XYZ file of C-alpha atoms in Angstrom:
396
model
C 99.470 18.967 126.914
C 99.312 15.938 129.197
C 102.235 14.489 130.157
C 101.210 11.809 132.523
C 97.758 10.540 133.309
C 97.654 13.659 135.880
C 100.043 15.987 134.729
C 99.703 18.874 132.370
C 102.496 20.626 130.837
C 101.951 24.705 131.151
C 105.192 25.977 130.539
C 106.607 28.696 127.925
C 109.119 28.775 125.492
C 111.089 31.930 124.830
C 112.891 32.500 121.425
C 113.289 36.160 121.663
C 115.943 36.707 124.764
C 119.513 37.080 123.279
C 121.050 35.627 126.284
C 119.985 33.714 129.992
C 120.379 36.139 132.555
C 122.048 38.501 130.167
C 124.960 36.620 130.768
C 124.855 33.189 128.330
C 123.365 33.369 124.537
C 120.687 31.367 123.366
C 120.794 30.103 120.358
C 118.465 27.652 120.336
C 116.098 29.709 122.737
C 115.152 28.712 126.043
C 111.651 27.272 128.257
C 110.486 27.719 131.292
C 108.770 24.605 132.060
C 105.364 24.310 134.504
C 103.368 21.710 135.481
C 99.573 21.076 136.623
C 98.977 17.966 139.007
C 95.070 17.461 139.013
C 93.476 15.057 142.109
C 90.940 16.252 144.168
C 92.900 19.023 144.791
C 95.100 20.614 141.871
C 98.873 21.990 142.153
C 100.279 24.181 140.096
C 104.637 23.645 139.860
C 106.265 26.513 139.903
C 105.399 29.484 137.431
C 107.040 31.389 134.502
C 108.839 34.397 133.377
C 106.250 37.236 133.917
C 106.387 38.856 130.587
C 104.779 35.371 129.058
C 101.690 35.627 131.964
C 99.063 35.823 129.359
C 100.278 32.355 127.145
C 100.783 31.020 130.506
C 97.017 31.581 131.888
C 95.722 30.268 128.205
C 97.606 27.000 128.478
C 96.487 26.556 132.343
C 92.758 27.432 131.866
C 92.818 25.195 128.492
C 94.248 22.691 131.037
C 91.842 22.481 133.767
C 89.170 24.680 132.406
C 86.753 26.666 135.518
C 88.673 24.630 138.345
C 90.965 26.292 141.026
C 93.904 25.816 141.928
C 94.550 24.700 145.690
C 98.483 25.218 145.992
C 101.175 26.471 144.095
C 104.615 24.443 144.780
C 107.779 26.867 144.918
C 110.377 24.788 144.071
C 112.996 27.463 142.884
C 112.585 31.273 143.569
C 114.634 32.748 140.816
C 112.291 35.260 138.698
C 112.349 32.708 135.659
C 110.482 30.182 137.709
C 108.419 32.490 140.227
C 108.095 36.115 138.530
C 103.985 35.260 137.634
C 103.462 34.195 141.688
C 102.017 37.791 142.295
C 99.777 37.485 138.649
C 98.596 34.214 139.630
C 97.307 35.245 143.192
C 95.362 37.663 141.229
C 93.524 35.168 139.215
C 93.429 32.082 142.471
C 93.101 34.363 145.304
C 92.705 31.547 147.463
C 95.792 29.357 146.405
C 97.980 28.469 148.953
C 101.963 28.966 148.618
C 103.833 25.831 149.399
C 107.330 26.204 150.040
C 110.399 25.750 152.786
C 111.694 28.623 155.265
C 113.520 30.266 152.949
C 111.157 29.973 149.693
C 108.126 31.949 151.742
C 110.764 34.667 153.176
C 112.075 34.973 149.287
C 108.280 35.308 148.007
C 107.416 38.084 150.634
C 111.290 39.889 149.422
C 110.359 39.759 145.666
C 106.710 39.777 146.021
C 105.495 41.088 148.996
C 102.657 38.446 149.182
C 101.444 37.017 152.338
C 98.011 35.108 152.053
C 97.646 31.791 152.244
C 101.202 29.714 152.992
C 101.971 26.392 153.912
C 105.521 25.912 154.928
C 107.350 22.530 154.428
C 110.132 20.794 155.832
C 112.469 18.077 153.924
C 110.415 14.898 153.715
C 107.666 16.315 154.875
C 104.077 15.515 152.061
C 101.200 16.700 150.858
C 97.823 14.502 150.204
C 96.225 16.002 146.885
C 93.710 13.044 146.874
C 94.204 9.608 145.187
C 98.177 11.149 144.346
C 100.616 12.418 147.552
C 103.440 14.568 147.158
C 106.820 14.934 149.132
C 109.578 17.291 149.125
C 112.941 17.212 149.286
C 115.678 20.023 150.159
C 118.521 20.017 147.937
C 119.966 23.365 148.802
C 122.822 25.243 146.442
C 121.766 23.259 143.715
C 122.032 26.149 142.977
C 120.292 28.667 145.237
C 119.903 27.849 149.498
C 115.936 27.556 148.944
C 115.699 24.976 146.169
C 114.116 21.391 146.476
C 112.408 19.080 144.803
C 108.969 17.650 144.408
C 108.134 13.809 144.054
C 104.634 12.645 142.873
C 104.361 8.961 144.154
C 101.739 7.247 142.246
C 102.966 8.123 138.652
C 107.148 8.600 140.430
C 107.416 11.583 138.488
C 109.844 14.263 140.220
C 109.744 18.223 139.489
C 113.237 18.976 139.978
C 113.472 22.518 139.622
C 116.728 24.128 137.751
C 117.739 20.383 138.703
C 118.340 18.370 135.052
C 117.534 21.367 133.276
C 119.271 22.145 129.668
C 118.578 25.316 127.437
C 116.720 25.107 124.144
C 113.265 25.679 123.651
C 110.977 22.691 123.004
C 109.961 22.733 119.516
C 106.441 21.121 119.452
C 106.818 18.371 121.163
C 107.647 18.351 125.462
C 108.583 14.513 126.296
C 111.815 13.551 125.178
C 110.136 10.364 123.619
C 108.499 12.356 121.134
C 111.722 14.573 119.587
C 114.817 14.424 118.587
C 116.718 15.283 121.665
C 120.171 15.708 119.571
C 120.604 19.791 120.624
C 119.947 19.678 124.306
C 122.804 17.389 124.961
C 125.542 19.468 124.320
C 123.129 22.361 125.696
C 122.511 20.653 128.673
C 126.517 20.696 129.540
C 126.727 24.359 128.570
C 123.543 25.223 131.193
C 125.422 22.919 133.785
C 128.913 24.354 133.324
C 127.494 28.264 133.547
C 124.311 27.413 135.927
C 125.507 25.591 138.270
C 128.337 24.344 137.850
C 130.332 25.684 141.100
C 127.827 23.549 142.897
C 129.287 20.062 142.286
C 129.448 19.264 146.090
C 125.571 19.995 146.787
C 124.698 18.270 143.481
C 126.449 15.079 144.814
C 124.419 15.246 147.771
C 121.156 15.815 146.025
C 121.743 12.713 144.090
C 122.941 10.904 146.734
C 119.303 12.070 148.675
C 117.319 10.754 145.773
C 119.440 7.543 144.727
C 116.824 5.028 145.829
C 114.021 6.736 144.057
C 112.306 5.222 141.609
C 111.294 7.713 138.996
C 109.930 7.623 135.715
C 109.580 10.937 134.766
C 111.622 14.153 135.048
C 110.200 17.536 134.994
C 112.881 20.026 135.009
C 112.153 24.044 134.538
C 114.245 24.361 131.644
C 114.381 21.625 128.460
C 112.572 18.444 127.576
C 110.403 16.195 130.320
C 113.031 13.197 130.299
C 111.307 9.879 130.183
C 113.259 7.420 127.820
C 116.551 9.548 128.330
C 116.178 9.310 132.435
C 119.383 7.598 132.610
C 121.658 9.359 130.712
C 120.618 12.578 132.182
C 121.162 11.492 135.763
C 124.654 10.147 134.516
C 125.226 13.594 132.820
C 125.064 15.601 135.866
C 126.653 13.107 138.321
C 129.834 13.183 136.114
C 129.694 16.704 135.320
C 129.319 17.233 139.443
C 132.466 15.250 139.952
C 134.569 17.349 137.706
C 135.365 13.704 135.550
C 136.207 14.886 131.844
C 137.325 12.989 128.631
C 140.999 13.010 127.368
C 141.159 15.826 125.420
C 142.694 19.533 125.515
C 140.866 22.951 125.051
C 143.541 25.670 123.746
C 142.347 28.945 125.109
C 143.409 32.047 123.884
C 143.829 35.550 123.360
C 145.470 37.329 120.474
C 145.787 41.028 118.928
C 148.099 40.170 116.383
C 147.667 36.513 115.261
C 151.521 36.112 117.035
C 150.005 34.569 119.888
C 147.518 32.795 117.929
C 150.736 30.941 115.694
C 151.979 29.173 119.097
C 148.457 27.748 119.635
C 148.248 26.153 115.980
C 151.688 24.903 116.627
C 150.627 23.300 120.029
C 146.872 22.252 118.608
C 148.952 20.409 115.358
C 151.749 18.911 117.863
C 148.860 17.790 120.152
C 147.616 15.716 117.075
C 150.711 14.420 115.741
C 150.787 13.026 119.290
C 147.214 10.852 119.160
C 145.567 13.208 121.147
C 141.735 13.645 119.297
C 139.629 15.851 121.070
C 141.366 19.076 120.385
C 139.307 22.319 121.237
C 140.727 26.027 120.084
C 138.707 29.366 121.147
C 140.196 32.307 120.422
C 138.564 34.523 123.616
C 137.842 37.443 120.888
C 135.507 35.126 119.275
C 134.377 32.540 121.545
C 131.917 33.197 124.737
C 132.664 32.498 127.517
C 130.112 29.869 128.329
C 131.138 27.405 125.502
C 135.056 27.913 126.314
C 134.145 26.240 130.218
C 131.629 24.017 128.598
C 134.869 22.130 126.893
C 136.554 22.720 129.937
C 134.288 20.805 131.783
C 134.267 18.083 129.234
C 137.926 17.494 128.536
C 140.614 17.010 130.799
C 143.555 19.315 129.771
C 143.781 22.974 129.714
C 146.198 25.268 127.456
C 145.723 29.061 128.312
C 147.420 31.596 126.213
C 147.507 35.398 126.061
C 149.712 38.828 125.139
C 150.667 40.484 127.676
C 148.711 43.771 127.801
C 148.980 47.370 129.631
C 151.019 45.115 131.475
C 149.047 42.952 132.188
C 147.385 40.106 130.485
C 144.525 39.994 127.909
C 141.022 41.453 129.324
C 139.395 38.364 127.950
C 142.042 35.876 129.329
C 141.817 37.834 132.886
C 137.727 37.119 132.558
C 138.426 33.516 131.501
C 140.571 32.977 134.862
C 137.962 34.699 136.876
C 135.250 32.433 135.663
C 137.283 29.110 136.448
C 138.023 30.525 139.567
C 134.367 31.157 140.274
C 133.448 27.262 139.396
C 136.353 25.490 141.584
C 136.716 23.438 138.270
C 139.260 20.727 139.837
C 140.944 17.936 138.759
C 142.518 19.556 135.601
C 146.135 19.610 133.514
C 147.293 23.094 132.854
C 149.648 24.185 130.385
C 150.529 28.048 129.515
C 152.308 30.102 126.981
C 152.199 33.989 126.165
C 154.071 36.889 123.927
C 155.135 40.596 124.706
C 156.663 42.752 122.924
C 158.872 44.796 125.476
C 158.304 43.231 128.644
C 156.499 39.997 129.609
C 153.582 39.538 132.243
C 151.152 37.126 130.729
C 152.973 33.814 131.501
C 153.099 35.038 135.101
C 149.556 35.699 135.191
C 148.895 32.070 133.682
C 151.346 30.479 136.313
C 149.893 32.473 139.422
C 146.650 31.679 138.614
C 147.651 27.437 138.075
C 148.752 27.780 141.593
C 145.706 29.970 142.332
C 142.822 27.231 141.076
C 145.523 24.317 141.783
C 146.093 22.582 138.906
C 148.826 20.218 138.148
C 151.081 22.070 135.709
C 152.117 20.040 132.478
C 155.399 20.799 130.747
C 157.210 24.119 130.608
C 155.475 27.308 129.670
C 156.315 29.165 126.945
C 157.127 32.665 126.553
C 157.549 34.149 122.850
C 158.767 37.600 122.601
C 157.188 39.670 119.638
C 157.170 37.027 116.769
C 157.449 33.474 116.619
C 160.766 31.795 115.648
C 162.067 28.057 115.523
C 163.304 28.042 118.906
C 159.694 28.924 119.895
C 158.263 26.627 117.915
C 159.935 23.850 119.555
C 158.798 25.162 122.675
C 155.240 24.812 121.985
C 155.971 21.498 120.307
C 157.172 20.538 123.955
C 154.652 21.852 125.593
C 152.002 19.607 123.652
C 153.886 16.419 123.823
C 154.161 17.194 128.001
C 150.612 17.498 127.564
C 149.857 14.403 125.618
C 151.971 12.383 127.598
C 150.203 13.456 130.553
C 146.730 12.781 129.305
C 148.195 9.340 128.219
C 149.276 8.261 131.568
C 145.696 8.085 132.608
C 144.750 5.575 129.660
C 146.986 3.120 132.089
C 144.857 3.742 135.076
């Protein structure tokens, strides 16, 4: 599947895993995305999940038939993108490994595979005939080895886990030729859980290729982005900033539905109040990766919970733990819990504002065993802190 007048599309799709790393589900699958650069000499980009070696070695041999290939490019080591290295030294014994410092020492860790290596430096290229490559170090984004690759003649850039959304590609590869409608929302759900802790190196990465012209994007994961280029690049700078929408995700846990009655109230307050984007997970239900999704979209934050062998919820503790993990900044936190005999949630929600720093909106709320009027007002309050909040940045 040609993609450019020298590149061939090789990569996988995968519609059987349950979830990315056994961490995040998948339920629009998921591809691991290869490319073949043919010149005088030919690269291979990067490689695929092993367990998909045999489609892999179909599409590359229906690609460039009886011809070798001179290097393979390592742009990102984790097994996704590198588990068939050791498979395809089998079949090129001569290829020739082409990575930085760290990439070779990671291929002789996983692999154990010496042979032929060229290491690279950042900015350093590679002639493959009439077409020259270059690389470019953008480490933590997201592991310390990863760069990128820039062909010059046809500007198309390989850009690793870089760009990269979940979904599989469903016939077509180039975004030009779908409808790109699911990875959008997908692609904020793989950058929230992926790598979104890394909005500092992903600043600098963009910063490194700003006066790049490129008209192609081949990421690992998701569609080649050719008409889309734009709004990908914008994607991922303001997702890397932490900059959300006015809105306010209402997280929360509940055994009874007691806790889950001050969240309605707060959700339908939020609304009386103009405020639109209005996101409710209840933790029980909800994973994990599309509760920080919305969190990375919209601005305000309402966590609520039980207080539990006291302590709070397990799934509200796991929430916290995973913002903590992805130094989310920049966001408006409000809180509220129940208890039957003695409270600890609200603390838990408070320490932990303090914890990830967020500026705390309105007064939390602390409902013991049922909800009553008094309470109700409470969480009325809460929203309208909360709205009035959000609506101080519409002035700004």
């Amino acid at each position: 599947m040609k993609i450019t007048d020298c590149v061939h599309y090789v990569g996988v799709n995968d519609r059987n895993k349950h979830r990315f790393e056994g961490l995040w589900p998948l339920p629009y699958g998921v591809s691991y995305n290869s490319y073949i650069i043919e010149d005088e000499k030919t690269a291979l980009v990067d490689t695929v999940d092993v367990c998909f070696f045999e489609q892999y070695m179909e599409k590359i041999q229906r690609a460039i038939g009886d011809r070798k290939i001179d290097y393979l490019i390592i742009n990102h080591m984790e097994p996704d993108h590198s588990g068939a290295i050791k498979l395809i030294r089998k079949y090129y014994p001569d290829i020739t490994l082409v990575g930085n410092k760290q990439t070779l020492s990671m291929v002789q860790g996983y692999y154990g595979e010496e042979g032929n290596r060229l290491e690279i430096k950042d900015g350093e290229t590679l002639p493959l005939g009439k077409r020259t490559l270059s690389f470019h170090l953008i480490p933590m984004v997201h592991w310390p080895e990863t760069m990128v690759t820039y062909e010059h003649t046809e500007k198309t850039l390989f850009s690793g886990d870089a760009f990269g959304c979940f979904g599989a590609l469903n016939g077509a590869v180039v975004d030009s030729d779908m409808n790109t409608d699911i990875y959008w929302e997908e692609m904020t759900r793989y950058y929230s859980n992926i790598v979104g802790k890394y909005g500092t190196p992903i600043q600098r990465a963009l910063c490194k290729l700003a006066g790049t012209e490129i008209k192609t994007i081949c990421s690992t994961h998701g569609p080649v982005w050719k008409e889309n280029i734009a709004k990908v690049v914008s994607i991922y700078d303001r997702l890397s900033k932490y900059e959300a929408d006015e809105g306010v995700v209402i997280a929360y846990g509940t055994m009874y539905g007691n806790t889950e009655q001050m969240a309605e109230a707060i959700a339908e307050e939020l609304a009386a109040q103009g405020i639109r984007n209005i996101v409710m997970h209840n933790l029980s239900k909800s994973h994990d990766s599309y509760v920080l999704k919305d969190i990375f979209k919209y601005k305000g934050l309402i966590l609520g919970a039980p207080t539990y062998n006291a302590s709070i919820y397990a799934e509200m503790s796991e929430l916290m733990e995973e913002l903590c993990m992805r130094e989310i900044k920049g966001r408006y936190l409000g809180c509220f819990g129940s208890f039957t005999w003695a409270g600890q949630a609200v603390k838990k929600l408070t320490a932990f504002a303090e914890q990830v720093k967020y500026e705390m909106v309105g007064t939390p709320v602390e409902m013991k065993q049922a909800m009553k009027e008094c309470t109700r007002e409470q969480c009325k309050e809460l929203a309208k802190a909360m709205a009035e909040r959000l609506k101080q940045d519409r002035k700004s």
